[in-house]
Coordinates of C-alpha atoms in Angstrom, one line a residue:
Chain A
X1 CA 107.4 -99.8 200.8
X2 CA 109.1 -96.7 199.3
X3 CA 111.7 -94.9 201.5
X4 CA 113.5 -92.1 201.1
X5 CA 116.9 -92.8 200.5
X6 CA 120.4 -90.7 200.7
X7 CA 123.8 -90.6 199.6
X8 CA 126.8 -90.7 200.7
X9 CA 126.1 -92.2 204.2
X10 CA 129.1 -90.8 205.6
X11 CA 131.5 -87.8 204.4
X12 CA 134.4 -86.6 205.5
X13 CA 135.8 -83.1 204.2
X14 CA 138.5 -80.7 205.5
X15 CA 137.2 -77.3 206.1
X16 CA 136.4 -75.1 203.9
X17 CA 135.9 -77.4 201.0
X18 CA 132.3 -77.8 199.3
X19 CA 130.1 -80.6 199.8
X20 CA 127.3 -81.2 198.1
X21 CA 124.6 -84.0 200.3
X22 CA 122.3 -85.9 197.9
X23 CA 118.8 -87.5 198.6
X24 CA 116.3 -89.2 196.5
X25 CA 112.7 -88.3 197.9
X26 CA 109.7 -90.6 197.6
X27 CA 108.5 -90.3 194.4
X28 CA 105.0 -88.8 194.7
X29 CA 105.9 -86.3 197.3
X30 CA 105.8 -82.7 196.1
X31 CA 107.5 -81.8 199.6
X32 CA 111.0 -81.5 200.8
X33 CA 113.5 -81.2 203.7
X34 CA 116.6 -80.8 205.0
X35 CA 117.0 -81.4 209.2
X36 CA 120.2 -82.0 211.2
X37 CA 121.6 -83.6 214.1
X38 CA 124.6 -82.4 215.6
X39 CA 125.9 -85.1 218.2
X40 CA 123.9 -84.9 221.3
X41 CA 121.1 -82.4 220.1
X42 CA 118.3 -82.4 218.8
X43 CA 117.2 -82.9 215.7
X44 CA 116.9 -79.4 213.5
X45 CA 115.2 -78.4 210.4
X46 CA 117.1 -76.4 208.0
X47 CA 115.2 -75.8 205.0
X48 CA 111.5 -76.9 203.0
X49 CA 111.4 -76.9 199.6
X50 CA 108.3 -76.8 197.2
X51 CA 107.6 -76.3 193.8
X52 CA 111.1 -75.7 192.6
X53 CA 111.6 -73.0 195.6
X54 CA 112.3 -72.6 198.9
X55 CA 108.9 -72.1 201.0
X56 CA 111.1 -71.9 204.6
X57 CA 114.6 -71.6 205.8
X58 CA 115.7 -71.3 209.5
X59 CA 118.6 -69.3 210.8
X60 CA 120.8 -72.2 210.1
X61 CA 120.7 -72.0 206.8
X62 CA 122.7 -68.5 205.4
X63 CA 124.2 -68.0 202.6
X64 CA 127.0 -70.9 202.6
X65 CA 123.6 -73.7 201.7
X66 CA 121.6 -74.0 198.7
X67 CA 119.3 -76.7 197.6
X68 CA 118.3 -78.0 194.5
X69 CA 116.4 -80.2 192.6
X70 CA 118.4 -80.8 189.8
X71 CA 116.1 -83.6 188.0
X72 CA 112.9 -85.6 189.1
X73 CA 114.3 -87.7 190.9
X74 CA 116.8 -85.7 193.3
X75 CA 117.1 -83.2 195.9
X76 CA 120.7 -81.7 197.3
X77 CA 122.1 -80.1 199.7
X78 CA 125.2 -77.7 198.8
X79 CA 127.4 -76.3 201.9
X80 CA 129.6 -74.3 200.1
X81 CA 133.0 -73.5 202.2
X82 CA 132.4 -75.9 205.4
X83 CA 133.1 -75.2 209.0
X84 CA 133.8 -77.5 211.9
X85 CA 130.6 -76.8 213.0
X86 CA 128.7 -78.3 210.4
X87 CA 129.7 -81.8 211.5
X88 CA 125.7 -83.5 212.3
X89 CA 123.9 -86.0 210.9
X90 CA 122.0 -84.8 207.9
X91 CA 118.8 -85.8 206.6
X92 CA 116.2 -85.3 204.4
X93 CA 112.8 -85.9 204.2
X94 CA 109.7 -85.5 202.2
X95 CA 106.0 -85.5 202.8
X96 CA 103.4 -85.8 200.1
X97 CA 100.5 -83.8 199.1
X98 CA 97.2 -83.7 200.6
X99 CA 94.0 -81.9 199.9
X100 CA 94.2 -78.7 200.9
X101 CA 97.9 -78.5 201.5
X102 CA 100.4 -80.6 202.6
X103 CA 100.9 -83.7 204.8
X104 CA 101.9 -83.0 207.8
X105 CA 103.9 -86.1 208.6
X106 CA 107.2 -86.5 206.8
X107 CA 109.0 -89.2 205.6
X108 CA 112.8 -88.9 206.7
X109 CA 116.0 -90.8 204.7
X110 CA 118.7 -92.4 206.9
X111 CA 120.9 -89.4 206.7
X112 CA 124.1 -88.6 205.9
X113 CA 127.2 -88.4 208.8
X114 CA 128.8 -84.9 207.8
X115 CA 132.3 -85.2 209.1
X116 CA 134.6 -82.0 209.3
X117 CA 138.2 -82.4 209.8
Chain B
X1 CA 114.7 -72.2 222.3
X2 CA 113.0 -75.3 223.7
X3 CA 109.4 -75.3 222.4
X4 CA 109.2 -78.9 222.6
X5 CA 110.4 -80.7 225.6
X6 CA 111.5 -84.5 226.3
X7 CA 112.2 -84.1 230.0
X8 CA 113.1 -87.7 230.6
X9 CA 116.1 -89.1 228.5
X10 CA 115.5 -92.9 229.0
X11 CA 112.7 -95.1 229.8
X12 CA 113.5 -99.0 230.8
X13 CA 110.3 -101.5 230.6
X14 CA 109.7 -105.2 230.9
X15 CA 108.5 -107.0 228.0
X16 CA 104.4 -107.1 228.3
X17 CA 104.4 -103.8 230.4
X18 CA 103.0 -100.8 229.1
X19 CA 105.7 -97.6 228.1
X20 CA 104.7 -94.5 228.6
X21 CA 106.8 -91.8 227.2
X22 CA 106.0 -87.9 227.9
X23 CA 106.1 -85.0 225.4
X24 CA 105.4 -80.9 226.4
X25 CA 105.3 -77.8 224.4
X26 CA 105.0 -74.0 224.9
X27 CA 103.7 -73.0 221.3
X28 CA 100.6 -72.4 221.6
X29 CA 100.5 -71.9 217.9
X30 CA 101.1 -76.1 217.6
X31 CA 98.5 -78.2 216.8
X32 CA 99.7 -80.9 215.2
X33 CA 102.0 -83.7 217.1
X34 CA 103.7 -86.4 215.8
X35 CA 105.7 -89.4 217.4
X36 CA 109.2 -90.8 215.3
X37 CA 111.3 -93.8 216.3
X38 CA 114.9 -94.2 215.3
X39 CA 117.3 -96.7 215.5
X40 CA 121.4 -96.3 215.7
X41 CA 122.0 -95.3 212.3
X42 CA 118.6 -94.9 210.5
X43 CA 116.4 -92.1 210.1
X44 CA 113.7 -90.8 212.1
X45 CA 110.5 -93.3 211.2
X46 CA 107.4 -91.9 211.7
X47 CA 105.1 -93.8 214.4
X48 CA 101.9 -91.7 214.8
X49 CA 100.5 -88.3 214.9
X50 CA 97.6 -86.7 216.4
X51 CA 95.5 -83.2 215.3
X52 CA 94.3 -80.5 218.1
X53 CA 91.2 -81.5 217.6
X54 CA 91.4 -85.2 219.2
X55 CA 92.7 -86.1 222.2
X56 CA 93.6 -89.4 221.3
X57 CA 94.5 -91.6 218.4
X58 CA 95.0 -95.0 218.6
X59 CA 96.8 -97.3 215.8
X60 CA 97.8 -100.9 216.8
X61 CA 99.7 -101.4 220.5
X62 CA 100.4 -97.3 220.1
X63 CA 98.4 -94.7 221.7
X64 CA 98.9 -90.8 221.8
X65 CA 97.0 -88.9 223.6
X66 CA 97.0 -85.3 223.7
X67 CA 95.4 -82.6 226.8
X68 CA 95.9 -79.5 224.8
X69 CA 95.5 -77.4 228.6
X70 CA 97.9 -78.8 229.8
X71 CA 100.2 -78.6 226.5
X72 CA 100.5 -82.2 227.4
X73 CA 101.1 -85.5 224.9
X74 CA 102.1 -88.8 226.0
X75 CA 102.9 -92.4 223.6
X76 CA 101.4 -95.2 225.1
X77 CA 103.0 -98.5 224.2
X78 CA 101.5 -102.0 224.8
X79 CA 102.1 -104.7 225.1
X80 CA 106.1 -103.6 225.0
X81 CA 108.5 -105.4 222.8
X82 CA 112.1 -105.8 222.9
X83 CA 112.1 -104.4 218.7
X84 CA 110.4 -101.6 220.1
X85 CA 113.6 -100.3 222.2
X86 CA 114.8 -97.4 220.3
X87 CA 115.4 -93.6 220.9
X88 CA 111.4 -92.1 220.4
X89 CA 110.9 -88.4 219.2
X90 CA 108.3 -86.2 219.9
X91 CA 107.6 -83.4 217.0
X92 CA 105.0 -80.4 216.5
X93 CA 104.1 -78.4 213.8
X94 CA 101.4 -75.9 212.9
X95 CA 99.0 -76.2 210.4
X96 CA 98.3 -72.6 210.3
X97 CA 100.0 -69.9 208.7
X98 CA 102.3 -72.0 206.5
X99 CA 105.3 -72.6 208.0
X100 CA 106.5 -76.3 207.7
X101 CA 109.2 -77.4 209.8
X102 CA 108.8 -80.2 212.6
X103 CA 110.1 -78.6 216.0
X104 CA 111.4 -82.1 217.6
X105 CA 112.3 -82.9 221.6
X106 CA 115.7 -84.1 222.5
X107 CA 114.0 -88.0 222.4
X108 CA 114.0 -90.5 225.1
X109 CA 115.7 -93.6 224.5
X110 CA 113.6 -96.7 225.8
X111 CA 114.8 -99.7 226.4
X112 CA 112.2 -102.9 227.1
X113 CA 113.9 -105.9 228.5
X114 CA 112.9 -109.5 227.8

């Protein structure tokens, strides 16, 4: 069954430094997402991406992230100049396309552990 | 901001028994609800989902059912099985006016004993 898969599964960085969060969406979705998890919370959606844009962002996501989609295949998260508080889980997801619009149920990765020293 | 709402934070069944795990909202503007399991160290996996315009959907031993007066959705589970202990998320979305994002609940971690 296909999955959506991420890389690295755990990172640790010193604040400050850039990381960049990778993720390999499904491979007929059109739709893509970044959520996170900070220890404890709930889960939080930072950004959708579609058609080679961003369609939403919440307040979590200023001007230290950016996403891409470099190639076909993959889809990245950039945090720029880290902060303590961006220690979560991280994940991404996709949905794909339906008629009409999108799917409204989306497919999530296994996330990445965002550690910030 | 909590628009959806998980009020209990564990559930503990016995094999065979029927879960029942709760889910509210206060955005009137959802009306689309979806159920995710995870396990320690996976992803969210998507269960099931339900439109506003049902008040239940059935798939397997998993039943949602929704009482959009009462902002109300519940997950029925049965039989239970020990593979299904796991933390469940409840998540809503709109399918109007274009925004995207899941709003999830905090999760409730069940727990069905053999």
């Amino acid at each position: 069954e296909p999955e959506v898969t991420q890389t690295p599964s755990h990172q640790v960085t010193q604040m400050g430094q850039e990381v960049i969060l990778r993720c390999v969406p499904i491979s007929n979705h059109l739709y893509f997402y970044w959520y996170r998890q900070i220890l404890g919370q709930k889960v939080e959606f930072l950004v959708s991406f579609y058609n080679n844009e961003i369609s939403e962002k919440s307040e979590i996501f200023d001007d230290q992230f950016s996403v891409e989609r470099p190639d076909g295949s993959n889809f990245t998260l950039k945090i720029r100049s880290t902060k303590l508080e961006d220690s979560a889980m991280y994940f991404c997801a996709s949905s794909e396309p339906r008629e009409g619009g999108r799917a409204y149920e989306q497919f999530f990765g296994p996330g990445t552990r965002l550690t910030v020293l | 901001d909590q628009q959806v709402k998980q009020n209990s934070p564990s559930l503990s069944v016995q094999e065979g028994r029927i879960s029942i795990l709760n889910c509210d909202y206060t955005n009137s503007m959802f009306d689309y609800f979806l159920w995710y399991k995870k396990y320690p160290a996976e992803g969210p996996t998507f269960l099931i989902s339900i439109s506003s315009i049902k008040d239940k959907n059935e798939d397997g031993r998993f039943t949602v059912f929704l009482n959009k007066s009462a902002k109300h959705l519940s997950l029925h589970i049965v039989p239970s099985q020990p593979g299904d202990s796991a933390v469940y998320f409840c998540a809503a979305t709109t399918t109007q006016g274009g925004s995207e994002k899941l709003v999830f609940g905090k999760g409730m971690k069940l727990t069905v004993n053999p």
